[in-house]
PDB file of C-alpha atoms and ligand atoms in Angstrom:
ATOM      1  CA  UNK T   1       0.006  -0.006   0.002  1.00  0.00           C
ATOM      2  CA  UNK T   2       2.827   2.398   0.876  1.00  0.00           C
ATOM      3  CA  UNK T   3       4.256   1.684  -2.552  1.00  0.00           C
ATOM      4  CA  UNK T   4       1.089   2.989  -4.058  1.00  0.00           C
ATOM      5  CA  UNK T   5       0.517   5.882  -1.667  1.00  0.00           C
ATOM      6  CA  UNK T   6       4.158   7.050  -1.739  1.00  0.00           C
ATOM      7  CA  UNK T   7       3.799   9.256   1.333  1.00  0.00           C
ATOM      8  CA  UNK T   8       0.788  11.167   0.024  1.00  0.00           C
ATOM      9  CA  UNK T   9      -1.248  12.626   2.904  1.00  0.00           C
ATOM     10  CA  UNK T  10      -4.748  11.386   3.616  1.00  0.00           C
ATOM     11  CA  UNK T  11      -7.333  14.003   4.572  1.00  0.00           C
ATOM     12  CA  UNK T  12     -10.551  12.717   6.137  1.00  0.00           C
ATOM     13  CA  UNK T  13     -13.605  14.909   5.637  1.00  0.00           C
ATOM     14  CA  UNK T  14     -17.277  14.499   6.518  1.00  0.00           C
ATOM     15  CA  UNK T  15     -19.881  15.444   9.046  1.00  0.00           C
ATOM     16  CA  UNK T  16     -19.466  15.660  12.808  1.00  0.00           C
ATOM     17  CA  UNK T  17     -19.699  12.141  14.209  1.00  0.00           C
ATOM     18  CA  UNK T  18     -18.774  10.460  10.920  1.00  0.00           C
ATOM     19  CA  UNK T  19     -15.735   8.871  12.589  1.00  0.00           C
ATOM     20  CA  UNK T  20     -12.954  11.014  11.079  1.00  0.00           C
ATOM     21  CA  UNK T  21     -10.967  11.234  14.310  1.00  0.00           C
ATOM     22  CA  UNK T  22     -11.427   7.551  15.166  1.00  0.00           C
ATOM     23  CA  UNK T  23     -10.750   6.169  11.675  1.00  0.00           C
ATOM     24  CA  UNK T  24      -7.903   8.623  10.940  1.00  0.00           C
ATOM     25  CA  UNK T  25      -5.965   7.305  13.899  1.00  0.00           C
ATOM     26  CA  UNK T  26      -6.422   3.713  12.702  1.00  0.00           C
ATOM     27  CA  UNK T  27      -5.373   4.593   9.164  1.00  0.00           C
ATOM     28  CA  UNK T  28      -2.205   6.230  10.445  1.00  0.00           C
ATOM     29  CA  UNK T  29      -1.326   3.088  12.428  1.00  0.00           C
ATOM     30  CA  UNK T  30      -1.930   0.839   9.463  1.00  0.00           C
ATOM     31  CA  UNK T  31      -0.040   2.956   6.961  1.00  0.00           C
ATOM     32  CA  UNK T  32       2.890   3.840   9.210  1.00  0.00           C
ATOM     33  CA  UNK T  33       1.809   7.485   8.946  1.00  0.00           C
ATOM     34  CA  UNK T  34       1.728  10.178  11.627  1.00  0.00           C
ATOM     35  CA  UNK T  35      -1.741  11.123  12.843  1.00  0.00           C
ATOM     36  CA  UNK T  36      -3.042  14.651  13.313  1.00  0.00           C
ATOM     37  CA  UNK T  37      -6.478  15.972  14.116  1.00  0.00           C
ATOM     38  CA  UNK T  38      -7.052  19.604  13.132  1.00  0.00           C
ATOM     39  CA  UNK T  39      -9.386  20.189  16.110  1.00  0.00           C
ATOM     40  CA  UNK T  40      -6.702  19.032  18.575  1.00  0.00           C
ATOM     41  CA  UNK T  41      -4.138  21.311  16.907  1.00  0.00           C
ATOM     42  CA  UNK T  42      -6.585  24.234  17.012  1.00  0.00           C
ATOM     43  CA  UNK T  43      -7.058  23.659  20.775  1.00  0.00           C
ATOM     44  CA  UNK T  44      -3.275  23.713  21.223  1.00  0.00           C
ATOM     45  CA  UNK T  45      -2.921  26.853  19.100  1.00  0.00           C
ATOM     46  CA  UNK T  46      -5.587  28.515  21.276  1.00  0.00           C
ATOM     47  CA  UNK T  47      -3.541  27.898  24.405  1.00  0.00           C
ATOM     48  CA  UNK T  48      -5.435  24.791  25.475  1.00  0.00           C
ATOM     49  CA  UNK T  49      -8.963  26.192  25.143  1.00  0.00           C
ATOM     50  CA  UNK T  50     -11.579  23.638  24.079  1.00  0.00           C
ATOM     51  CA  UNK T  51     -13.439  23.916  20.768  1.00  0.00           C
ATOM     52  CA  UNK T  52     -16.512  24.982  22.779  1.00  0.00           C
ATOM     53  CA  UNK T  53     -14.541  27.743  24.495  1.00  0.00           C
ATOM     54  CA  UNK T  54     -13.056  29.002  21.243  1.00  0.00           C
ATOM     55  CA  UNK T  55     -16.533  29.209  19.656  1.00  0.00           C
ATOM     56  CA  UNK T  56     -17.954  30.906  22.762  1.00  0.00           C
ATOM     57  CA  UNK T  57     -15.199  33.486  23.260  1.00  0.00           C
ATOM     58  CA  UNK T  58     -13.643  34.135  19.837  1.00  0.00           C
ATOM     59  CA  UNK T  59     -16.523  32.970  17.619  1.00  0.00           C
ATOM     60  CA  UNK T  60     -16.812  30.631  14.650  1.00  0.00           C
ATOM     61  CA  UNK T  61     -14.978  32.897  12.196  1.00  0.00           C
ATOM     62  CA  UNK T  62     -11.926  33.044  14.449  1.00  0.00           C
ATOM     63  CA  UNK T  63     -12.095  29.243  14.786  1.00  0.00           C
ATOM     64  CA  UNK T  64     -12.220  28.895  10.965  1.00  0.00           C
ATOM     65  CA  UNK T  65      -9.206  31.169  10.628  1.00  0.00           C
ATOM     66  CA  UNK T  66      -7.104  29.018  12.970  1.00  0.00           C
ATOM     67  CA  UNK T  67      -8.425  25.910  11.203  1.00  0.00           C
ATOM     68  CA  UNK T  68      -7.118  27.195   7.867  1.00  0.00           C
ATOM     69  CA  UNK T  69      -3.741  28.052   9.387  1.00  0.00           C
ATOM     70  CA  UNK T  70      -3.404  24.607  10.975  1.00  0.00           C
ATOM     71  CA  UNK T  71      -4.344  22.910   7.697  1.00  0.00           C
ATOM     72  CA  UNK T  72      -1.826  24.999   5.757  1.00  0.00           C
ATOM     73  CA  UNK T  73       0.946  24.074   8.184  1.00  0.00           C
ATOM     74  CA  UNK T  74       0.146  20.346   8.086  1.00  0.00           C
ATOM     75  CA  UNK T  75       0.080  20.308   4.317  1.00  0.00           C
ATOM     76  CA  UNK T  76       3.797  21.098   4.203  1.00  0.00           C
ATOM     77  CA  UNK T  77       4.500  17.547   5.429  1.00  0.00           C
ATOM     78  CA  UNK T  78       4.094  14.097   3.942  1.00  0.00           C
ATOM     79  CA  UNK T  79       3.093  10.704   5.401  1.00  0.00           C
ATOM     80  CA  UNK T  80       0.268  12.167   7.473  1.00  0.00           C
ATOM     81  CA  UNK T  81      -3.263  10.953   8.140  1.00  0.00           C
ATOM     82  CA  UNK T  82      -5.218  14.103   8.953  1.00  0.00           C
ATOM     83  CA  UNK T  83      -8.665  14.100  10.493  1.00  0.00           C
ATOM     84  CA  UNK T  84     -10.297  17.431   9.795  1.00  0.00           C
ATOM     85  CA  UNK T  85     -13.297  19.113  11.418  1.00  0.00           C
ATOM     86  CA  UNK T  86     -16.605  18.802   9.566  1.00  0.00           C
ATOM     87  CA  UNK T  87     -16.570  22.429   8.435  1.00  0.00           C
ATOM     88  CA  UNK T  88     -13.115  22.450   6.807  1.00  0.00           C
ATOM     89  CA  UNK T  89     -14.750  22.145   3.383  1.00  0.00           C
ATOM     90  CA  UNK T  90     -16.492  25.521   3.720  1.00  0.00           C
ATOM     91  CA  UNK T  91     -13.543  27.717   2.798  1.00  0.00           C
ATOM     92  CA  UNK T  92     -12.464  27.594  -0.828  1.00  0.00           C
ATOM     93  CA  UNK T  93      -8.889  28.317   0.233  1.00  0.00           C
ATOM     94  CA  UNK T  94      -8.781  25.103   2.293  1.00  0.00           C
ATOM     95  CA  UNK T  95      -9.297  23.023  -0.841  1.00  0.00           C
ATOM     96  CA  UNK T  96      -5.897  24.014  -2.220  1.00  0.00           C
ATOM     97  CA  UNK T  97      -4.399  22.352   0.862  1.00  0.00           C
ATOM     98  CA  UNK T  98      -6.708  19.344   0.880  1.00  0.00           C
ATOM     99  CA  UNK T  99      -5.743  18.671  -2.722  1.00  0.00           C
ATOM    100  CA  UNK T 100      -2.123  18.250  -1.609  1.00  0.00           C
ATOM    101  CA  UNK T 101      -3.227  14.754  -0.668  1.00  0.00           C
ATOM    102  CA  UNK T 102      -5.983  12.248  -1.101  1.00  0.00           C
ATOM    103  CA  UNK T 103      -9.348  13.389   0.240  1.00  0.00           C
ATOM    104  CA  UNK T 104     -11.588  10.766   1.828  1.00  0.00           C
ATOM    105  CA  UNK T 105     -15.262  11.471   2.607  1.00  0.00           C
ATOM    106  CA  UNK T 106     -16.742   9.367   5.375  1.00  0.00           C
ATOM    107  CA  UNK T 107     -20.415   9.490   4.447  1.00  0.00           C
ATOM    108  CA  UNK T 108     -22.695   8.480   7.311  1.00  0.00           C
ATOM    109  CA  UNK T 109     -26.504   8.905   7.509  1.00  0.00           C
ATOM    110  CA  UNK T 110     -27.714  11.687   9.790  1.00  0.00           C
ATOM    111  CA  UNK T 111     -29.709   9.286  11.977  1.00  0.00           C
ATOM    112  CA  UNK T 112     -26.505   7.430  12.825  1.00  0.00           C
ATOM    113  CA  UNK T 113     -24.600  10.672  13.439  1.00  0.00           C
ATOM    114  CA  UNK T 114     -27.379  11.596  15.867  1.00  0.00           C
ATOM    115  CA  UNK T 115     -27.099   8.346  17.794  1.00  0.00           C
ATOM    116  CA  UNK T 116     -23.348   8.746  18.096  1.00  0.00           C
ATOM    117  CA  UNK T 117     -23.516  12.389  19.174  1.00  0.00           C
ATOM    118  CA  UNK T 118     -26.625  12.217  21.386  1.00  0.00           C
ATOM    119  CA  UNK T 119     -24.617  12.359  24.623  1.00  0.00           C
ATOM    120  CA  UNK T 120     -21.841  14.529  23.240  1.00  0.00           C
ATOM    121  CA  UNK T 121     -21.394  18.117  24.399  1.00  0.00           C
ATOM    122  CA  UNK T 122     -18.121  18.923  22.595  1.00  0.00           C
ATOM    123  CA  UNK T 123     -19.681  20.097  19.312  1.00  0.00           C
ATOM    124  CA  UNK T 124     -20.759  23.747  19.719  1.00  0.00           C
ATOM    125  CA  UNK T 125     -22.804  23.718  16.500  1.00  0.00           C
ATOM    126  CA  UNK T 126     -25.064  21.034  17.971  1.00  0.00           C
ATOM    127  CA  UNK T 127     -26.050  23.062  21.026  1.00  0.00           C
ATOM    128  CA  UNK T 128     -29.390  23.560  19.378  1.00  0.00           C
ATOM    129  CA  UNK T 129     -33.009  22.942  20.314  1.00  0.00           C
ATOM    130  CA  UNK T 130     -33.220  20.424  17.458  1.00  0.00           C
ATOM    131  CA  UNK T 131     -29.754  18.928  16.840  1.00  0.00           C
ATOM    132  CA  UNK T 132     -30.999  16.426  14.253  1.00  0.00           C
ATOM    133  CA  UNK T 133     -32.492  19.216  12.146  1.00  0.00           C
ATOM    134  CA  UNK T 134     -29.270  21.186  12.528  1.00  0.00           C
ATOM    135  CA  UNK T 135     -27.246  18.211  11.266  1.00  0.00           C
ATOM    136  CA  UNK T 136     -29.619  17.812   8.325  1.00  0.00           C
ATOM    137  CA  UNK T 137     -29.273  21.473   7.469  1.00  0.00           C
ATOM    138  CA  UNK T 138     -25.470  21.403   7.713  1.00  0.00           C
ATOM    139  CA  UNK T 139     -25.327  18.296   5.520  1.00  0.00           C
ATOM    140  CA  UNK T 140     -27.604  19.967   2.991  1.00  0.00           C
ATOM    141  CA  UNK T 141     -25.205  22.943   2.845  1.00  0.00           C
ATOM    142  CA  UNK T 142     -22.088  20.802   2.659  1.00  0.00           C
ATOM    143  CA  UNK T 143     -22.990  17.689   0.677  1.00  0.00           C
ATOM    144  CA  UNK T 144     -21.785  19.104  -2.669  1.00  0.00           C
ATOM    145  CA  UNK T 145     -18.495  20.072  -1.040  1.00  0.00           C
ATOM    146  CA  UNK T 146     -17.932  16.670   0.572  1.00  0.00           C
ATOM    147  CA  UNK T 147     -18.738  15.093  -2.775  1.00  0.00           C
ATOM    148  CA  UNK T 148     -15.579  16.665  -4.206  1.00  0.00           C
ATOM    149  CA  UNK T 149     -13.494  14.114  -2.288  1.00  0.00           C
ATOM    150  CA  UNK T 150     -11.358  11.613  -4.192  1.00  0.00           C
ATOM    151  CA  UNK T 151     -12.747   8.678  -2.219  1.00  0.00           C
ATOM    152  CA  UNK T 152     -16.180   8.242  -0.660  1.00  0.00           C
ATOM    153  CA  UNK T 153     -16.776   5.550   1.934  1.00  0.00           C
ATOM    154  CA  UNK T 154     -20.367   5.095   2.999  1.00  0.00           C
ATOM    155  CA  UNK T 155     -20.654   3.670   6.477  1.00  0.00           C
ATOM    156  CA  UNK T 156     -23.744   2.342   8.201  1.00  0.00           C
ATOM    157  CA  UNK T 157     -24.148   1.175  11.794  1.00  0.00           C
ATOM    158  CA  UNK T 158     -22.876  -2.314  10.967  1.00  0.00           C
ATOM    159  CA  UNK T 159     -19.304  -1.196  10.269  1.00  0.00           C
ATOM    160  CA  UNK T 160     -16.725  -0.955  13.010  1.00  0.00           C
ATOM    161  CA  UNK T 161     -14.041   1.756  12.791  1.00  0.00           C
ATOM    162  CA  UNK T 162     -11.578  -1.003  11.752  1.00  0.00           C
ATOM    163  CA  UNK T 163     -13.883  -2.036   8.892  1.00  0.00           C
ATOM    164  CA  UNK T 164     -14.279   1.562   7.766  1.00  0.00           C
ATOM    165  CA  UNK T 165     -10.481   1.979   7.755  1.00  0.00           C
ATOM    166  CA  UNK T 166     -10.181  -1.234   5.734  1.00  0.00           C
ATOM    167  CA  UNK T 167     -12.673   0.133   3.166  1.00  0.00           C
ATOM    168  CA  UNK T 168     -10.646   3.315   2.832  1.00  0.00           C
ATOM    169  CA  UNK T 169      -7.485   1.301   2.238  1.00  0.00           C
ATOM    170  CA  UNK T 170      -9.274  -0.821  -0.380  1.00  0.00           C
ATOM    171  CA  UNK T 171     -10.299   2.309  -2.298  1.00  0.00           C
ATOM    172  CA  UNK T 172      -6.846   3.901  -2.454  1.00  0.00           C
ATOM    173  CA  UNK T 173      -5.407   1.845  -5.366  1.00  0.00           C
ATOM    174  CA  UNK T 174      -8.501   2.653  -7.417  1.00  0.00           C
ATOM    175  CA  UNK T 175      -7.668   6.354  -7.423  1.00  0.00           C
ATOM    176  CA  UNK T 176      -3.868   6.287  -7.452  1.00  0.00           C
ATOM    177  CA  UNK T 177      -1.959   4.817 -10.326  1.00  0.00           C
ATOM    178  CA  UNK T 178       1.017   2.692  -9.239  1.00  0.00           C
ATOM    179  CA  UNK T 179       4.350   4.357  -9.997  1.00  0.00           C
ATOM    180  CA  UNK T 180       5.832   3.307 -13.295  1.00  0.00           C
ATOM    181  CA  UNK T 181       9.357   2.149 -12.523  1.00  0.00           C
ATOM    182  CA  UNK T 182      12.229   1.766 -14.957  1.00  0.00           C
ATOM    183  CA  UNK T 183      11.855  -2.020 -14.652  1.00  0.00           C
ATOM    184  CA  UNK T 184       8.294  -1.788 -16.004  1.00  0.00           C
ATOM    185  CA  UNK T 185       9.431  -0.148 -19.245  1.00  0.00           C
TER     186      UNK T 185
HETATM  187  N1  LIG R   1     -17.625   2.936  12.898  1.00  0.00           N
HETATM  188  C1  LIG R   1     -18.015   3.338  14.109  1.00  0.00           C
HETATM  189  N2  LIG R   1     -18.838   2.563  14.828  1.00  0.00           N
HETATM  190  C2  LIG R   1     -19.278   2.944  16.040  1.00  0.00           C
HETATM  191  N3  LIG R   1     -18.957   4.111  16.631  1.00  0.00           N
HETATM  192  C3  LIG R   1     -18.140   4.933  15.960  1.00  0.00           C
HETATM  193  C4  LIG R   1     -17.634   4.594  14.670  1.00  0.00           C
HETATM  194  N4  LIG R   1     -16.850   5.627  14.252  1.00  0.00           N
HETATM  195  C5  LIG R   1     -16.879   6.554  15.240  1.00  0.00           C
HETATM  196  N5  LIG R   1     -17.632   6.148  16.274  1.00  0.00           N
HETATM  197  C6  LIG R   1     -17.934   6.886  17.518  1.00  0.00           C
HETATM  198  O1  LIG R   1     -18.676   8.044  17.118  1.00  0.00           O
HETATM  199  C7  LIG R   1     -18.260   9.178  17.864  1.00  0.00           C
HETATM  200  C8  LIG R   1     -17.768  10.254  16.902  1.00  0.00           C
HETATM  201  O2  LIG R   1     -16.583   9.783  16.283  1.00  0.00           O
HETATM  202  P1  LIG R   1     -15.397  10.778  15.876  1.00  0.00           P
HETATM  203  O3  LIG R   1     -14.270   9.928  15.403  1.00  0.00           O
HETATM  204  O4  LIG R   1     -15.121  11.741  16.953  1.00  0.00           O
HETATM  205  O5  LIG R   1     -16.084  11.516  14.640  1.00  0.00           O
HETATM  206  P2  LIG R   1     -15.681  12.884  13.906  1.00  0.00           P
HETATM  207  O6  LIG R   1     -14.242  13.134  14.176  1.00  0.00           O
HETATM  208  O7  LIG R   1     -15.971  12.627  12.466  1.00  0.00           O
HETATM  209  O8  LIG R   1     -16.583  13.922  14.481  1.00  0.00           O
HETATM  210  C9  LIG R   1     -17.189   8.680  18.835  1.00  0.00           C
HETATM  211  O9  LIG R   1     -17.813   8.398  20.063  1.00  0.00           O
HETATM  212  C10 LIG R   1     -16.674   7.400  18.204  1.00  0.00           C
HETATM  213  O10 LIG R   1     -16.212   6.488  19.149  1.00  0.00           O
HETATM  214  O1  LIG R   2     -18.842  20.462  11.438  1.00  0.00           O
HETATM  215  C1  LIG R   2     -18.283  21.457  11.979  1.00  0.00           C
HETATM  216  O2  LIG R   2     -18.419  22.627  11.558  1.00  0.00           O
HETATM  217  C2  LIG R   2     -17.407  21.204  13.156  1.00  0.00           C
HETATM  218  C3  LIG R   2     -16.946  19.946  13.400  1.00  0.00           C
HETATM  219  C4  LIG R   2     -16.117  19.602  14.575  1.00  0.00           C
HETATM  220  O3  LIG R   2     -15.214  18.530  14.274  1.00  0.00           O
HETATM  221  P1  LIG R   2     -15.692  17.015  14.012  1.00  0.00           P
HETATM  222  O4  LIG R   2     -16.220  16.954  12.597  1.00  0.00           O
HETATM  223  O5  LIG R   2     -14.476  16.193  14.199  1.00  0.00           O
HETATM  224  O6  LIG R   2     -16.763  16.708  14.996  1.00  0.00           O
HETATM  225  C5  LIG R   2     -15.327  20.839  15.028  1.00  0.00           C
HETATM  226  O7  LIG R   2     -14.344  21.167  14.060  1.00  0.00           O
HETATM  227  C6  LIG R   2     -16.226  22.000  15.252  1.00  0.00           C
HETATM  228  O8  LIG R   2     -17.086  21.677  16.307  1.00  0.00           O
HETATM  229  C7  LIG R   2     -17.026  22.376  14.000  1.00  0.00           C
HETATM  230 MG1  LIG R   3     -13.166  14.788  14.934  1.00  0.00          MG
END
C-alpha cells in the first residue's frame, strides 16, 4: 500500500460524528503514517482552550481562521493521516491544501450521526433545540463540497471503525496509479 501511496497525505472529511478522528488514527497506524487531528491542533494553538470555549469566546470565524492556518501548516509535510473538522470544506482556500493529498469522505446517515452524538457536548454547533435538524441542514449545505473528495466511503451502523479503515485502504489503489518504474518499461 505504501508503494502505491508514496507518502501522500490522507485528509478525512465529513460530518461531525462520521468517525474522522477515530478512523484517521487507525489509518495512520496501518499505513505507518503520523496522525493529526485539526481540532486538537486548534485547541493547542488557542492555548489549550476547548473547541466549545473558542466558539464561545472568539466565535466561529476566528475558529475557521485558525483551522485554515493549521491545515496550511500540516500540508507542508508528507506521510500524514489528517482528520479534519466537519466544516473544513467551507472555505475555498482550504481546498488548495486538501488537494495536496488524497481526500476521503466518510459518508454516514444523519440518523446514525445523531445516535453517536446524542450524549456529546463537545460540538458547539449542535447546542441547538433540534440537533438532528441542525445536522440535516449542515449536511444539505455541505454535501456538494464533501462530494468533491477523491474517495467516498459510505458507512452504516454495521461497520466498526476498523472495517471503515479497511474500506478506505481498499479504495486507495482505485484512485492512485502505481508508480511506473524503470523495470516496467
Ligand atoms: N464505525 C463506528 N462505529 C461505532 N462508533 C463509531 C464509529 N466511528 C466513530 N464512532 C464513535 O462516534 C463518535 C464520533 O466519532 P469521531 O471519530 O469523533 O467523529 P468525527 O471526528 O468525524 O466527528 C465517537 O464516540 C466514536 O467512538
Ligand atoms: O462540522 C463542523 O463545523 C465542526 C466539526 C467539529 O469537528 P468534528 O467533525 O471532528 O466533529 C469541530 O471542528 C467543530 O465543532 C465544528
Ligand atoms: Mg473529529
